[in-house]
């Protein structure tokens, strides 16, 4: 067992640096924003919770794709402007309120501007907040995840198989 642990550690230490195109995400706002409200996943999924994070921004600020993918939605949803991007591997990210500069079906690279941040996100103490969400699978059966845990800047920590 110790040999397997040593092999895994050596592989991680010798691996190339992680980039956004390795499946990890980049910040959708620049410079790195303050987190105004953290992820609070409901359990089960249909109960109340906060299925994303709120990031401090400014009205009109560009919002960027956190990773490469295909725009699957860009328009009004429940009275709010939303952009949603499907990434390879089944991850989907959402950005609101964003006045879209992209259209559904459009391929986007990591860091591509999706639109601009609109003011008026309810409960946001900043002039504007981006609600940034991430989920695995289709919306009807989505497993919501904290997008902050998928960032390139979040360190990966390996834990032993047996404690």
PDB file of C-alpha atoms in Angstrom:
ATOM      1  CA  UNK A   1       0.000   0.000   0.000  1.00  0.00           C
ATOM      2  CA  UNK A   2       2.836   2.404   0.789  1.00  0.00           C
ATOM      3  CA  UNK A   3       4.383   1.741  -2.617  1.00  0.00           C
ATOM      4  CA  UNK A   4       1.103   2.722  -4.317  1.00  0.00           C
ATOM      5  CA  UNK A   5       0.961   5.941  -2.280  1.00  0.00           C
ATOM      6  CA  UNK A   6       4.570   6.801  -3.228  1.00  0.00           C
ATOM      7  CA  UNK A   7       3.842   6.149  -6.910  1.00  0.00           C
ATOM      8  CA  UNK A   8       0.756   8.407  -6.834  1.00  0.00           C
ATOM      9  CA  UNK A   9       2.695  11.181  -5.068  1.00  0.00           C
ATOM     10  CA  UNK A  10       5.547  10.968  -7.589  1.00  0.00           C
ATOM     11  CA  UNK A  11       3.092  11.106 -10.486  1.00  0.00           C
ATOM     12  CA  UNK A  12       1.430  14.215  -9.036  1.00  0.00           C
ATOM     13  CA  UNK A  13       4.737  15.950  -8.301  1.00  0.00           C
ATOM     14  CA  UNK A  14       6.097  15.229 -11.804  1.00  0.00           C
ATOM     15  CA  UNK A  15       2.905  16.139 -13.652  1.00  0.00           C
ATOM     16  CA  UNK A  16       2.732  19.222 -15.836  1.00  0.00           C
ATOM     17  CA  UNK A  17       1.151  22.309 -14.245  1.00  0.00           C
ATOM     18  CA  UNK A  18      -2.634  22.305 -14.325  1.00  0.00           C
ATOM     19  CA  UNK A  19      -4.204  24.558 -16.947  1.00  0.00           C
ATOM     20  CA  UNK A  20      -7.831  25.517 -17.530  1.00  0.00           C
ATOM     21  CA  UNK A  21      -7.998  23.211 -20.562  1.00  0.00           C
ATOM     22  CA  UNK A  22      -7.240  20.276 -18.256  1.00  0.00           C
ATOM     23  CA  UNK A  23     -10.827  20.444 -16.992  1.00  0.00           C
ATOM     24  CA  UNK A  24     -10.119  22.983 -14.263  1.00  0.00           C
ATOM     25  CA  UNK A  25     -11.855  26.354 -14.391  1.00  0.00           C
ATOM     26  CA  UNK A  26     -10.657  29.949 -14.327  1.00  0.00           C
ATOM     27  CA  UNK A  27     -12.319  32.902 -12.601  1.00  0.00           C
ATOM     28  CA  UNK A  28     -15.242  34.330 -14.622  1.00  0.00           C
ATOM     29  CA  UNK A  29     -14.497  37.886 -13.414  1.00  0.00           C
ATOM     30  CA  UNK A  30     -11.182  39.718 -13.520  1.00  0.00           C
ATOM     31  CA  UNK A  31      -9.462  40.706 -11.369  1.00  0.00           C
ATOM     32  CA  UNK A  32     -10.187  37.870  -8.938  1.00  0.00           C
ATOM     33  CA  UNK A  33     -13.441  38.878  -7.237  1.00  0.00           C
ATOM     34  CA  UNK A  34     -14.482  38.713  -3.606  1.00  0.00           C
ATOM     35  CA  UNK A  35     -16.911  35.929  -2.761  1.00  0.00           C
ATOM     36  CA  UNK A  36     -20.008  37.632  -1.353  1.00  0.00           C
ATOM     37  CA  UNK A  37     -22.047  34.469  -0.749  1.00  0.00           C
ATOM     38  CA  UNK A  38     -20.745  30.918  -0.696  1.00  0.00           C
ATOM     39  CA  UNK A  39     -22.126  27.690  -2.099  1.00  0.00           C
ATOM     40  CA  UNK A  40     -24.761  26.009   0.087  1.00  0.00           C
ATOM     41  CA  UNK A  41     -25.981  22.850  -1.635  1.00  0.00           C
ATOM     42  CA  UNK A  42     -29.487  21.701  -0.792  1.00  0.00           C
ATOM     43  CA  UNK A  43     -30.023  18.108   0.208  1.00  0.00           C
ATOM     44  CA  UNK A  44     -32.008  16.737  -1.504  1.00  0.00           C
ATOM     45  CA  UNK A  45     -31.601  18.872  -4.651  1.00  0.00           C
ATOM     46  CA  UNK A  46     -35.185  20.172  -4.661  1.00  0.00           C
ATOM     47  CA  UNK A  47     -34.913  21.889  -1.257  1.00  0.00           C
ATOM     48  CA  UNK A  48     -33.817  25.475  -0.597  1.00  0.00           C
ATOM     49  CA  UNK A  49     -30.152  26.325  -0.857  1.00  0.00           C
ATOM     50  CA  UNK A  50     -27.643  28.384  -2.801  1.00  0.00           C
ATOM     51  CA  UNK A  51     -26.607  26.419  -5.870  1.00  0.00           C
ATOM     52  CA  UNK A  52     -23.624  28.574  -6.759  1.00  0.00           C
ATOM     53  CA  UNK A  53     -21.495  31.423  -5.468  1.00  0.00           C
ATOM     54  CA  UNK A  54     -22.038  35.180  -5.674  1.00  0.00           C
ATOM     55  CA  UNK A  55     -18.974  37.126  -6.816  1.00  0.00           C
ATOM     56  CA  UNK A  56     -18.575  40.876  -6.359  1.00  0.00           C
ATOM     57  CA  UNK A  57     -18.399  42.873  -9.550  1.00  0.00           C
ATOM     58  CA  UNK A  58     -19.336  46.116 -11.234  1.00  0.00           C
ATOM     59  CA  UNK A  59     -22.193  46.808 -13.655  1.00  0.00           C
ATOM     60  CA  UNK A  60     -20.947  46.430 -17.238  1.00  0.00           C
ATOM     61  CA  UNK A  61     -17.922  44.363 -16.230  1.00  0.00           C
ATOM     62  CA  UNK A  62     -17.046  41.586 -18.722  1.00  0.00           C
ATOM     63  CA  UNK A  63     -17.954  38.037 -17.677  1.00  0.00           C
ATOM     64  CA  UNK A  64     -15.721  35.301 -19.082  1.00  0.00           C
ATOM     65  CA  UNK A  65     -16.220  31.601 -19.809  1.00  0.00           C
ATOM     66  CA  UNK A  66     -14.599  29.684 -16.964  1.00  0.00           C
ATOM     67  CA  UNK A  67     -13.606  26.911 -19.378  1.00  0.00           C
ATOM     68  CA  UNK A  68     -13.990  25.880 -23.008  1.00  0.00           C
ATOM     69  CA  UNK A  69     -17.402  24.667 -24.125  1.00  0.00           C
ATOM     70  CA  UNK A  70     -20.600  25.333 -26.023  1.00  0.00           C
ATOM     71  CA  UNK A  71     -23.131  28.015 -25.113  1.00  0.00           C
ATOM     72  CA  UNK A  72     -26.377  26.139 -24.468  1.00  0.00           C
ATOM     73  CA  UNK A  73     -28.475  29.070 -23.257  1.00  0.00           C
ATOM     74  CA  UNK A  74     -28.234  32.849 -23.563  1.00  0.00           C
ATOM     75  CA  UNK A  75     -31.355  34.817 -22.712  1.00  0.00           C
ATOM     76  CA  UNK A  76     -33.987  35.548 -20.078  1.00  0.00           C
ATOM     77  CA  UNK A  77     -34.842  32.922 -17.480  1.00  0.00           C
ATOM     78  CA  UNK A  78     -37.367  33.781 -14.762  1.00  0.00           C
ATOM     79  CA  UNK A  79     -36.895  37.463 -15.622  1.00  0.00           C
ATOM     80  CA  UNK A  80     -33.093  37.381 -15.299  1.00  0.00           C
ATOM     81  CA  UNK A  81     -30.471  37.396 -18.085  1.00  0.00           C
ATOM     82  CA  UNK A  82     -28.562  34.084 -17.970  1.00  0.00           C
ATOM     83  CA  UNK A  83     -25.771  32.415 -19.935  1.00  0.00           C
ATOM     84  CA  UNK A  84     -25.080  28.686 -19.598  1.00  0.00           C
ATOM     85  CA  UNK A  85     -22.084  26.815 -21.029  1.00  0.00           C
ATOM     86  CA  UNK A  86     -21.747  23.022 -21.445  1.00  0.00           C
ATOM     87  CA  UNK A  87     -18.152  21.869 -20.975  1.00  0.00           C
ATOM     88  CA  UNK A  88     -16.571  18.602 -22.124  1.00  0.00           C
ATOM     89  CA  UNK A  89     -17.178  15.781 -19.662  1.00  0.00           C
ATOM     90  CA  UNK A  90     -20.697  16.807 -18.638  1.00  0.00           C
ATOM     91  CA  UNK A  91     -20.038  19.916 -16.535  1.00  0.00           C
ATOM     92  CA  UNK A  92     -22.327  22.895 -17.086  1.00  0.00           C
ATOM     93  CA  UNK A  93     -21.660  26.403 -15.737  1.00  0.00           C
ATOM     94  CA  UNK A  94     -24.170  29.236 -15.450  1.00  0.00           C
ATOM     95  CA  UNK A  95     -23.680  32.968 -15.141  1.00  0.00           C
ATOM     96  CA  UNK A  96     -26.330  35.490 -14.058  1.00  0.00           C
ATOM     97  CA  UNK A  97     -27.274  38.289 -14.425  1.00  0.00           C
ATOM     98  CA  UNK A  98     -25.301  38.536 -17.663  1.00  0.00           C
ATOM     99  CA  UNK A  99     -26.326  40.479 -20.757  1.00  0.00           C
ATOM    100  CA  UNK A 100     -25.132  37.987 -23.366  1.00  0.00           C
ATOM    101  CA  UNK A 101     -22.792  38.757 -26.250  1.00  0.00           C
ATOM    102  CA  UNK A 102     -22.839  35.076 -27.280  1.00  0.00           C
ATOM    103  CA  UNK A 103     -25.565  32.878 -28.760  1.00  0.00           C
ATOM    104  CA  UNK A 104     -26.652  29.267 -28.178  1.00  0.00           C
ATOM    105  CA  UNK A 105     -24.563  26.798 -30.160  1.00  0.00           C
ATOM    106  CA  UNK A 106     -21.511  29.058 -30.149  1.00  0.00           C
ATOM    107  CA  UNK A 107     -18.205  27.437 -29.158  1.00  0.00           C
ATOM    108  CA  UNK A 108     -16.273  29.446 -26.578  1.00  0.00           C
ATOM    109  CA  UNK A 109     -12.712  29.179 -25.348  1.00  0.00           C
ATOM    110  CA  UNK A 110     -11.730  29.541 -21.732  1.00  0.00           C
ATOM    111  CA  UNK A 111     -11.569  33.277 -21.046  1.00  0.00           C
ATOM    112  CA  UNK A 112     -13.889  34.241 -23.923  1.00  0.00           C
ATOM    113  CA  UNK A 113     -16.215  37.112 -22.980  1.00  0.00           C
ATOM    114  CA  UNK A 114     -19.790  35.850 -22.609  1.00  0.00           C
ATOM    115  CA  UNK A 115     -21.320  39.264 -22.006  1.00  0.00           C
ATOM    116  CA  UNK A 116     -21.438  41.928 -19.348  1.00  0.00           C
ATOM    117  CA  UNK A 117     -22.545  41.855 -15.739  1.00  0.00           C
ATOM    118  CA  UNK A 118     -25.905  43.493 -15.113  1.00  0.00           C
ATOM    119  CA  UNK A 119     -26.778  45.184 -11.806  1.00  0.00           C
ATOM    120  CA  UNK A 120     -29.598  44.046  -9.594  1.00  0.00           C
ATOM    121  CA  UNK A 121     -28.712  40.604  -8.229  1.00  0.00           C
ATOM    122  CA  UNK A 122     -31.031  40.254  -5.223  1.00  0.00           C
ATOM    123  CA  UNK A 123     -29.257  40.243  -1.861  1.00  0.00           C
ATOM    124  CA  UNK A 124     -25.960  41.473  -3.279  1.00  0.00           C
ATOM    125  CA  UNK A 125     -24.298  44.172  -1.151  1.00  0.00           C
ATOM    126  CA  UNK A 126     -21.945  45.123  -4.036  1.00  0.00           C
ATOM    127  CA  UNK A 127     -22.977  47.328  -7.009  1.00  0.00           C
ATOM    128  CA  UNK A 128     -23.348  44.052  -8.940  1.00  0.00           C
ATOM    129  CA  UNK A 129     -22.824  40.361  -8.197  1.00  0.00           C
ATOM    130  CA  UNK A 130     -22.301  37.469 -10.546  1.00  0.00           C
ATOM    131  CA  UNK A 131     -24.127  34.318  -9.489  1.00  0.00           C
ATOM    132  CA  UNK A 132     -21.857  31.558 -10.815  1.00  0.00           C
ATOM    133  CA  UNK A 133     -23.095  27.996 -10.716  1.00  0.00           C
ATOM    134  CA  UNK A 134     -21.790  24.575 -11.766  1.00  0.00           C
ATOM    135  CA  UNK A 135     -23.510  21.236 -12.117  1.00  0.00           C
ATOM    136  CA  UNK A 136     -22.901  17.762 -13.481  1.00  0.00           C
ATOM    137  CA  UNK A 137     -25.566  16.213 -15.678  1.00  0.00           C
ATOM    138  CA  UNK A 138     -28.848  17.468 -17.107  1.00  0.00           C
ATOM    139  CA  UNK A 139     -30.731  20.170 -15.223  1.00  0.00           C
ATOM    140  CA  UNK A 140     -33.569  17.801 -14.254  1.00  0.00           C
ATOM    141  CA  UNK A 141     -31.157  15.518 -12.353  1.00  0.00           C
ATOM    142  CA  UNK A 142     -28.256  17.883 -11.756  1.00  0.00           C
ATOM    143  CA  UNK A 143     -25.646  17.362  -9.094  1.00  0.00           C
ATOM    144  CA  UNK A 144     -24.745  20.910  -8.091  1.00  0.00           C
ATOM    145  CA  UNK A 145     -21.124  21.496  -7.159  1.00  0.00           C
ATOM    146  CA  UNK A 146     -19.179  24.404  -5.722  1.00  0.00           C
ATOM    147  CA  UNK A 147     -17.480  26.061  -8.723  1.00  0.00           C
ATOM    148  CA  UNK A 148     -14.737  27.400  -6.435  1.00  0.00           C
ATOM    149  CA  UNK A 149     -13.556  23.813  -5.907  1.00  0.00           C
ATOM    150  CA  UNK A 150     -13.048  23.440  -9.669  1.00  0.00           C
ATOM    151  CA  UNK A 151     -10.759  26.462 -10.064  1.00  0.00           C
ATOM    152  CA  UNK A 152      -7.178  26.098 -11.276  1.00  0.00           C
ATOM    153  CA  UNK A 153      -6.128  28.142  -8.232  1.00  0.00           C
ATOM    154  CA  UNK A 154      -7.715  25.670  -5.784  1.00  0.00           C
ATOM    155  CA  UNK A 155      -5.024  23.231  -4.603  1.00  0.00           C
ATOM    156  CA  UNK A 156      -5.704  19.528  -5.025  1.00  0.00           C
ATOM    157  CA  UNK A 157      -5.068  17.544  -1.869  1.00  0.00           C
ATOM    158  CA  UNK A 158      -4.744  13.786  -1.939  1.00  0.00           C
ATOM    159  CA  UNK A 159      -5.961  11.871   1.076  1.00  0.00           C
ATOM    160  CA  UNK A 160      -4.980   8.333   2.021  1.00  0.00           C
ATOM    161  CA  UNK A 161      -7.314   5.527   0.942  1.00  0.00           C
ATOM    162  CA  UNK A 162      -7.326   4.116   4.462  1.00  0.00           C
ATOM    163  CA  UNK A 163      -7.192   6.238   7.576  1.00  0.00           C
TER     164      UNK A 163
END
